[in-house]
Amino acid sequence: MLLKSLRSLFALLVLPLVLTLGLGMSSTAIAADGQTSQQMANAKTSDADLWRAVKAGDSGFTTAQGVEANVLINVAGNQGKDIKNNYLTPAMGLAVLGVFGAFVIFYFVNGPSKLHGGFSGKMVLRWSKADLWIHWVLAISCLTLILTGISIMTGKHIIQPYVGEGVWAALINASKFIHDYVGPVFIGAWILCVVKWMPLQTFKMYDLKWFLVVGGYINFGPFKGKHPDSGFANAGEKMWFWTLTVFGLFISISGIMLVLPGLDLPREASMLALLIHAISAIIIIAFTIVHIWMATVLSEGGMECMVSGYCDETWAVQHHNLWFDEIKENGTLEYKD
């Protein structure tokens, strides 16, 4: 009986202690589990906040050196890329195909601007040898940059899908190489062109009439045979010159920014330079197509001016009458022997 009583007393003493310890351990485990869950939730929230900050272009810390090395994702760069791909690339295609196609249609409907009475056979000096050199260096370098630039900007859409990887790699590498090294040639010729020809390119009141009658190139309706007054350069040539001057400046500066990595420009500045370069190129391409069409196909006798430096007297009187009258009066009229 005594032993049985001692066992009962021991049970009564130990059982509360065991229950207390068990409950304490359970509470600790539950608390630890809850703390772990909270930590995991906080970690997930922290990761999400970090990723949102990265995508927003926030800067952090990195051991890498260089301009904006602490920014993992450049928001302005992505936005600029979208503008280029979604708007500027189609605009370049439109500038090439649209303007060229419009002139083809105009040519078949209107035909060229013929010389009234035909060629006289008397050739008048219009451009010096220096002028011819400047023109052709500028023209060849400009056309080279246009062709390689179109390949660089639109090639992945119109060329890459139809050629092998090796052909595409060789083409795009060659285009980039040629584009970079012809650029300085263009800039040099552009500077000489602007400096030498600017005095001849000021707009006059009579240039307004040239635009109103489309330069006398229309061969039908009320505009037929209307040849407006024009000095050494007509209003269309002046517009082309000033377009080349302004956007040639933009394309030259932006091109230098893009090909000289030693400038250490911020990525926003590089993307802005790329967009300005593309927009300027689109405008110059459109005006170049117009200039080539009007100087060759649409103007009978016009191409001869930039081949030999001489123009037919009939052409001079019909298209640049004020200039022809001026050189007759001041004694600088010079015929080809």
mmCIF file with all atom_site columns, N, CA, C and O in Angstrom, residues 134-169:
data_model
loop_
_atom_site.group_PDB
_atom_site.id
_atom_site.type_symbol
_atom_site.label_atom_id
_atom_site.label_alt_id
_atom_site.label_comp_id
_atom_site.label_asym_id
_atom_site.label_entity_id
_atom_site.label_seq_id
_atom_site.pdbx_PDB_ins_code
_atom_site.Cartn_x
_atom_site.Cartn_y
_atom_site.Cartn_z
_atom_site.occupancy
_atom_site.B_iso_or_equiv
_atom_site.pdbx_formal_charge
_atom_site.auth_seq_id
_atom_site.auth_comp_id
_atom_site.auth_asym_id
_atom_site.auth_atom_id
_atom_site.pdbx_PDB_model_num
ATOM 1   N N  . ILE A 1 134 ? 34.079 68.820 -104.562 1.00 0.00 ? 134 ILE A N  1
ATOM 2   C CA . ILE A 1 134 ? 33.308 68.866 -103.313 1.00 0.00 ? 134 ILE A CA 1
ATOM 3   C C  . ILE A 1 134 ? 31.977 68.135 -103.476 1.00 0.00 ? 134 ILE A C  1
ATOM 4   O O  . ILE A 1 134 ? 31.570 67.335 -102.619 1.00 0.00 ? 134 ILE A O  1
ATOM 5   N N  . HIS A 1 135 ? 31.298 68.402 -104.576 1.00 0.00 ? 135 HIS A N  1
ATOM 6   C CA . HIS A 1 135 ? 29.990 67.789 -104.803 1.00 0.00 ? 135 HIS A CA 1
ATOM 7   C C  . HIS A 1 135 ? 30.071 66.277 -104.856 1.00 0.00 ? 135 HIS A C  1
ATOM 8   O O  . HIS A 1 135 ? 29.288 65.563 -104.214 1.00 0.00 ? 135 HIS A O  1
ATOM 9   N N  . TRP A 1 136 ? 31.023 65.744 -105.630 1.00 0.00 ? 136 TRP A N  1
ATOM 10  C CA . TRP A 1 136 ? 31.060 64.299 -105.822 1.00 0.00 ? 136 TRP A CA 1
ATOM 11  C C  . TRP A 1 136 ? 31.597 63.555 -104.609 1.00 0.00 ? 136 TRP A C  1
ATOM 12  O O  . TRP A 1 136 ? 31.158 62.439 -104.312 1.00 0.00 ? 136 TRP A O  1
ATOM 13  N N  . VAL A 1 137 ? 32.534 64.151 -103.885 1.00 0.00 ? 137 VAL A N  1
ATOM 14  C CA . VAL A 1 137 ? 32.977 63.515 -102.637 1.00 0.00 ? 137 VAL A CA 1
ATOM 15  C C  . VAL A 1 137 ? 31.822 63.492 -101.645 1.00 0.00 ? 137 VAL A C  1
ATOM 16  O O  . VAL A 1 137 ? 31.575 62.482 -100.973 1.00 0.00 ? 137 VAL A O  1
ATOM 17  N N  . LEU A 1 138 ? 31.089 64.609 -101.561 1.00 0.00 ? 138 LEU A N  1
ATOM 18  C CA . LEU A 1 138 ? 29.928 64.665 -100.671 1.00 0.00 ? 138 LEU A CA 1
ATOM 19  C C  . LEU A 1 138 ? 28.849 63.695 -101.123 1.00 0.00 ? 138 LEU A C  1
ATOM 20  O O  . LEU A 1 138 ? 28.268 62.970 -100.296 1.00 0.00 ? 138 LEU A O  1
ATOM 21  N N  . ALA A 1 139 ? 28.580 63.651 -102.427 1.00 0.00 ? 139 ALA A N  1
ATOM 22  C CA . ALA A 1 139 ? 27.518 62.794 -102.944 1.00 0.00 ? 139 ALA A CA 1
ATOM 23  C C  . ALA A 1 139 ? 27.838 61.316 -102.737 1.00 0.00 ? 139 ALA A C  1
ATOM 24  O O  . ALA A 1 139 ? 26.990 60.546 -102.275 1.00 0.00 ? 139 ALA A O  1
ATOM 25  N N  . ILE A 1 140 ? 29.060 60.902 -103.079 1.00 0.00 ? 140 ILE A N  1
ATOM 26  C CA . ILE A 1 140 ? 29.428 59.489 -102.959 1.00 0.00 ? 140 ILE A CA 1
ATOM 27  C C  . ILE A 1 140 ? 29.457 59.052 -101.498 1.00 0.00 ? 140 ILE A C  1
ATOM 28  O O  . ILE A 1 140 ? 28.945 57.977 -101.141 1.00 0.00 ? 140 ILE A O  1
ATOM 29  N N  . SER A 1 141 ? 30.026 59.897 -100.629 1.00 0.00 ? 141 SER A N  1
ATOM 30  C CA . SER A 1 141 ? 30.062 59.541 -99.206  1.00 0.00 ? 141 SER A CA 1
ATOM 31  C C  . SER A 1 141 ? 28.655 59.509 -98.620  1.00 0.00 ? 141 SER A C  1
ATOM 32  O O  . SER A 1 141 ? 28.329 58.634 -97.811  1.00 0.00 ? 141 SER A O  1
ATOM 33  N N  . CYS A 1 142 ? 27.802 60.451 -99.028  1.00 0.00 ? 142 CYS A N  1
ATOM 34  C CA . CYS A 1 142 ? 26.431 60.494 -98.525  1.00 0.00 ? 142 CYS A CA 1
ATOM 35  C C  . CYS A 1 142 ? 25.653 59.257 -98.956  1.00 0.00 ? 142 CYS A C  1
ATOM 36  O O  . CYS A 1 142 ? 24.961 58.632 -98.147  1.00 0.00 ? 142 CYS A O  1
ATOM 37  N N  . LEU A 1 143 ? 25.768 58.869 -100.231 1.00 0.00 ? 143 LEU A N  1
ATOM 38  C CA . LEU A 1 143 ? 25.064 57.679 -100.716 1.00 0.00 ? 143 LEU A CA 1
ATOM 39  C C  . LEU A 1 143 ? 25.584 56.409 -100.039 1.00 0.00 ? 143 LEU A C  1
ATOM 40  O O  . LEU A 1 143 ? 24.816 55.494 -99.738  1.00 0.00 ? 143 LEU A O  1
ATOM 41  N N  . THR A 1 144 ? 26.881 56.358 -99.800  1.00 0.00 ? 144 THR A N  1
ATOM 42  C CA . THR A 1 144 ? 27.459 55.204 -99.101  1.00 0.00 ? 144 THR A CA 1
ATOM 43  C C  . THR A 1 144 ? 26.907 55.101 -97.682  1.00 0.00 ? 144 THR A C  1
ATOM 44  O O  . THR A 1 144 ? 26.535 54.010 -97.217  1.00 0.00 ? 144 THR A O  1
ATOM 45  N N  . LEU A 1 145 ? 26.832 56.227 -96.997  1.00 0.00 ? 145 LEU A N  1
ATOM 46  C CA . LEU A 1 145 ? 26.280 56.232 -95.643  1.00 0.00 ? 145 LEU A CA 1
ATOM 47  C C  . LEU A 1 145 ? 24.796 55.881 -95.647  1.00 0.00 ? 145 LEU A C  1
ATOM 48  O O  . LEU A 1 145 ? 24.310 55.202 -94.739  1.00 0.00 ? 145 LEU A O  1
ATOM 49  N N  . ILE A 1 146 ? 24.077 56.331 -96.661  1.00 0.00 ? 146 ILE A N  1
ATOM 50  C CA . ILE A 1 146 ? 22.652 56.003 -96.753  1.00 0.00 ? 146 ILE A CA 1
ATOM 51  C C  . ILE A 1 146 ? 22.454 54.496 -96.916  1.00 0.00 ? 146 ILE A C  1
ATOM 52  O O  . ILE A 1 146 ? 21.645 53.869 -96.214  1.00 0.00 ? 146 ILE A O  1
ATOM 53  N N  . LEU A 1 147 ? 23.189 53.885 -97.842  1.00 0.00 ? 147 LEU A N  1
ATOM 54  C CA . LEU A 1 147 ? 23.030 52.453 -98.107  1.00 0.00 ? 147 LEU A CA 1
ATOM 55  C C  . LEU A 1 147 ? 23.435 51.610 -96.902  1.00 0.00 ? 147 LEU A C  1
ATOM 56  O O  . LEU A 1 147 ? 22.730 50.674 -96.509  1.00 0.00 ? 147 LEU A O  1
ATOM 57  N N  . THR A 1 148 ? 24.582 51.937 -96.297  1.00 0.00 ? 148 THR A N  1
ATOM 58  C CA . THR A 1 148 ? 25.012 51.164 -95.128  1.00 0.00 ? 148 THR A CA 1
ATOM 59  C C  . THR A 1 148 ? 24.115 51.444 -93.936  1.00 0.00 ? 148 THR A C  1
ATOM 60  O O  . THR A 1 148 ? 23.838 50.550 -93.132  1.00 0.00 ? 148 THR A O  1
ATOM 61  N N  . GLY A 1 149 ? 23.652 52.686 -93.797  1.00 0.00 ? 149 GLY A N  1
ATOM 62  C CA . GLY A 1 149 ? 22.754 53.027 -92.693  1.00 0.00 ? 149 GLY A CA 1
ATOM 63  C C  . GLY A 1 149 ? 21.423 52.307 -92.793  1.00 0.00 ? 149 GLY A C  1
ATOM 64  O O  . GLY A 1 149 ? 20.877 51.847 -91.784  1.00 0.00 ? 149 GLY A O  1
ATOM 65  N N  . ILE A 1 150 ? 20.896 52.185 -94.011  1.00 0.00 ? 150 ILE A N  1
ATOM 66  C CA . ILE A 1 150 ? 19.645 51.440 -94.208  1.00 0.00 ? 150 ILE A CA 1
ATOM 67  C C  . ILE A 1 150 ? 19.847 49.977 -93.844  1.00 0.00 ? 150 ILE A C  1
ATOM 68  O O  . ILE A 1 150 ? 18.983 49.344 -93.215  1.00 0.00 ? 150 ILE A O  1
ATOM 69  N N  . SER A 1 151 ? 20.993 49.419 -94.207  1.00 0.00 ? 151 SER A N  1
ATOM 70  C CA . SER A 1 151 ? 21.290 48.022 -93.860  1.00 0.00 ? 151 SER A CA 1
ATOM 71  C C  . SER A 1 151 ? 21.360 47.838 -92.349  1.00 0.00 ? 151 SER A C  1
ATOM 72  O O  . SER A 1 151 ? 20.833 46.869 -91.799  1.00 0.00 ? 151 SER A O  1
ATOM 73  N N  . ILE A 1 152 ? 22.004 48.781 -91.665  1.00 0.00 ? 152 ILE A N  1
ATOM 74  C CA . ILE A 1 152 ? 22.151 48.681 -90.217  1.00 0.00 ? 152 ILE A CA 1
ATOM 75  C C  . ILE A 1 152 ? 20.805 48.809 -89.518  1.00 0.00 ? 152 ILE A C  1
ATOM 76  O O  . ILE A 1 152 ? 20.496 48.070 -88.579  1.00 0.00 ? 152 ILE A O  1
ATOM 77  N N  . MET A 1 153 ? 19.990 49.737 -89.982  1.00 0.00 ? 153 MET A N  1
ATOM 78  C CA . MET A 1 153 ? 18.757 50.060 -89.264  1.00 0.00 ? 153 MET A CA 1
ATOM 79  C C  . MET A 1 153 ? 17.595 49.138 -89.618  1.00 0.00 ? 153 MET A C  1
ATOM 80  O O  . MET A 1 153 ? 16.782 48.803 -88.760  1.00 0.00 ? 153 MET A O  1
ATOM 81  N N  . THR A 1 154 ? 17.507 48.712 -90.865  1.00 0.00 ? 154 THR A N  1
ATOM 82  C CA . THR A 1 154 ? 16.349 47.909 -91.285  1.00 0.00 ? 154 THR A CA 1
ATOM 83  C C  . THR A 1 154 ? 16.741 46.512 -91.748  1.00 0.00 ? 154 THR A C  1
ATOM 84  O O  . THR A 1 154 ? 15.860 45.723 -92.094  1.00 0.00 ? 154 THR A O  1
ATOM 85  N N  . GLY A 1 155 ? 18.040 46.201 -91.755  1.00 0.00 ? 155 GLY A N  1
ATOM 86  C CA . GLY A 1 155 ? 18.499 44.933 -92.321  1.00 0.00 ? 155 GLY A CA 1
ATOM 87  C C  . GLY A 1 155 ? 17.923 43.710 -91.640  1.00 0.00 ? 155 GLY A C  1
ATOM 88  O O  . GLY A 1 155 ? 17.634 42.707 -92.294  1.00 0.00 ? 155 GLY A O  1
ATOM 89  N N  . LYS A 1 156 ? 17.735 43.771 -90.315  1.00 0.00 ? 156 LYS A N  1
ATOM 90  C CA . LYS A 1 156 ? 17.229 42.588 -89.615  1.00 0.00 ? 156 LYS A CA 1
ATOM 91  C C  . LYS A 1 156 ? 15.788 42.276 -89.990  1.00 0.00 ? 156 LYS A C  1
ATOM 92  O O  . LYS A 1 156 ? 15.313 41.158 -89.751  1.00 0.00 ? 156 LYS A O  1
ATOM 93  N N  . HIS A 1 157 ? 15.092 43.260 -90.597  1.00 0.00 ? 157 HIS A N  1
ATOM 94  C CA . HIS A 1 157 ? 13.708 43.050 -91.020  1.00 0.00 ? 157 HIS A CA 1
ATOM 95  C C  . HIS A 1 157 ? 13.607 42.654 -92.494  1.00 0.00 ? 157 HIS A C  1
ATOM 96  O O  . HIS A 1 157 ? 12.731 41.860 -92.858  1.00 0.00 ? 157 HIS A O  1
ATOM 97  N N  . ILE A 1 158 ? 14.482 43.215 -93.335  1.00 0.00 ? 158 ILE A N  1
ATOM 98  C CA . ILE A 1 158 ? 14.318 43.014 -94.776  1.00 0.00 ? 158 ILE A CA 1
ATOM 99  C C  . ILE A 1 158 ? 15.404 42.160 -95.411  1.00 0.00 ? 158 ILE A C  1
ATOM 100 O O  . ILE A 1 158 ? 15.279 41.766 -96.576  1.00 0.00 ? 158 ILE A O  1
ATOM 101 N N  . ILE A 1 159 ? 16.486 41.880 -94.671  1.00 0.00 ? 159 ILE A N  1
ATOM 102 C CA . ILE A 1 159 ? 17.589 41.090 -95.240  1.00 0.00 ? 159 ILE A CA 1
ATOM 103 C C  . ILE A 1 159 ? 17.834 39.808 -94.448  1.00 0.00 ? 159 ILE A C  1
ATOM 104 O O  . ILE A 1 159 ? 17.891 38.719 -95.017  1.00 0.00 ? 159 ILE A O  1
ATOM 105 N N  . GLN A 1 160 ? 17.987 39.935 -93.145  1.00 0.00 ? 160 GLN A N  1
ATOM 106 C CA . GLN A 1 160 ? 18.364 38.792 -92.309  1.00 0.00 ? 160 GLN A CA 1
ATOM 107 C C  . GLN A 1 160 ? 17.456 37.571 -92.470  1.00 0.00 ? 160 GLN A C  1
ATOM 108 O O  . GLN A 1 160 ? 17.958 36.434 -92.517  1.00 0.00 ? 160 GLN A O  1
ATOM 109 N N  . PRO A 1 161 ? 16.119 37.740 -92.568  1.00 0.00 ? 161 PRO A N  1
ATOM 110 C CA . PRO A 1 161 ? 15.267 36.552 -92.690  1.00 0.00 ? 161 PRO A CA 1
ATOM 111 C C  . PRO A 1 161 ? 15.485 35.743 -93.969  1.00 0.00 ? 161 PRO A C  1
ATOM 112 O O  . PRO A 1 161 ? 15.062 34.586 -94.042  1.00 0.00 ? 161 PRO A O  1
ATOM 113 N N  . TYR A 1 162 ? 16.150 36.335 -94.972  1.00 0.00 ? 162 TYR A N  1
ATOM 114 C CA . TYR A 1 162 ? 16.253 35.690 -96.278  1.00 0.00 ? 162 TYR A CA 1
ATOM 115 C C  . TYR A 1 162 ? 17.667 35.235 -96.635  1.00 0.00 ? 162 TYR A C  1
ATOM 116 O O  . TYR A 1 162 ? 17.889 34.744 -97.746  1.00 0.00 ? 162 TYR A O  1
ATOM 117 N N  . VAL A 1 163 ? 18.617 35.413 -95.712  1.00 0.00 ? 163 VAL A N  1
ATOM 118 C CA . VAL A 1 163 ? 19.988 34.978 -95.974  1.00 0.00 ? 163 VAL A CA 1
ATOM 119 C C  . VAL A 1 163 ? 20.487 34.140 -94.808  1.00 0.00 ? 163 VAL A C  1
ATOM 120 O O  . VAL A 1 163 ? 19.893 34.129 -93.733  1.00 0.00 ? 163 VAL A O  1
ATOM 121 N N  . GLY A 1 164 ? 21.573 33.434 -95.015  1.00 0.00 ? 164 GLY A N  1
ATOM 122 C CA . GLY A 1 164 ? 22.156 32.623 -93.961  1.00 0.00 ? 164 GLY A CA 1
ATOM 123 C C  . GLY A 1 164 ? 22.826 33.482 -92.891  1.00 0.00 ? 164 GLY A C  1
ATOM 124 O O  . GLY A 1 164 ? 23.108 34.661 -93.103  1.00 0.00 ? 164 GLY A O  1
ATOM 125 N N  . GLU A 1 165 ? 23.107 32.854 -91.750  1.00 0.00 ? 165 GLU A N  1
ATOM 126 C CA . GLU A 1 165 ? 23.706 33.586 -90.640  1.00 0.00 ? 165 GLU A CA 1
ATOM 127 C C  . GLU A 1 165 ? 25.085 34.144 -91.010  1.00 0.00 ? 165 GLU A C  1
ATOM 128 O O  . GLU A 1 165 ? 25.430 35.262 -90.634  1.00 0.00 ? 165 GLU A O  1
ATOM 129 N N  . GLY A 1 166 ? 25.868 33.361 -91.745  1.00 0.00 ? 166 GLY A N  1
ATOM 130 C CA . GLY A 1 166 ? 27.192 33.823 -92.138  1.00 0.00 ? 166 GLY A CA 1
ATOM 131 C C  . GLY A 1 166 ? 27.131 35.023 -93.060  1.00 0.00 ? 166 GLY A C  1
ATOM 132 O O  . GLY A 1 166 ? 27.909 35.976 -92.910  1.00 0.00 ? 166 GLY A O  1
ATOM 133 N N  . VAL A 1 167 ? 26.220 34.990 -94.020  1.00 0.00 ? 167 VAL A N  1
ATOM 134 C CA . VAL A 1 167 ? 26.066 36.104 -94.966  1.00 0.00 ? 167 VAL A CA 1
ATOM 135 C C  . VAL A 1 167 ? 25.611 37.352 -94.225  1.00 0.00 ? 167 VAL A C  1
ATOM 136 O O  . VAL A 1 167 ? 26.130 38.456 -94.443  1.00 0.00 ? 167 VAL A O  1
ATOM 137 N N  . TRP A 1 168 ? 24.633 37.164 -93.322  1.00 0.00 ? 168 TRP A N  1
ATOM 138 C CA . TRP A 1 168 ? 24.121 38.309 -92.572  1.00 0.00 ? 168 TRP A CA 1
ATOM 139 C C  . TRP A 1 168 ? 25.209 38.916 -91.683  1.00 0.00 ? 168 TRP A C  1
ATOM 140 O O  . TRP A 1 168 ? 25.353 40.134 -91.612  1.00 0.00 ? 168 TRP A O  1
ATOM 141 N N  . ALA A 1 169 ? 25.979 38.073 -91.003  1.00 0.00 ? 169 ALA A N  1
ATOM 142 C CA . ALA A 1 169 ? 27.038 38.569 -90.124  1.00 0.00 ? 169 ALA A CA 1
ATOM 143 C C  . ALA A 1 169 ? 28.076 39.358 -90.915  1.00 0.00 ? 169 ALA A C  1
ATOM 144 O O  . ALA A 1 169 ? 28.519 40.438 -90.492  1.00 0.00 ? 169 ALA A O  1
#
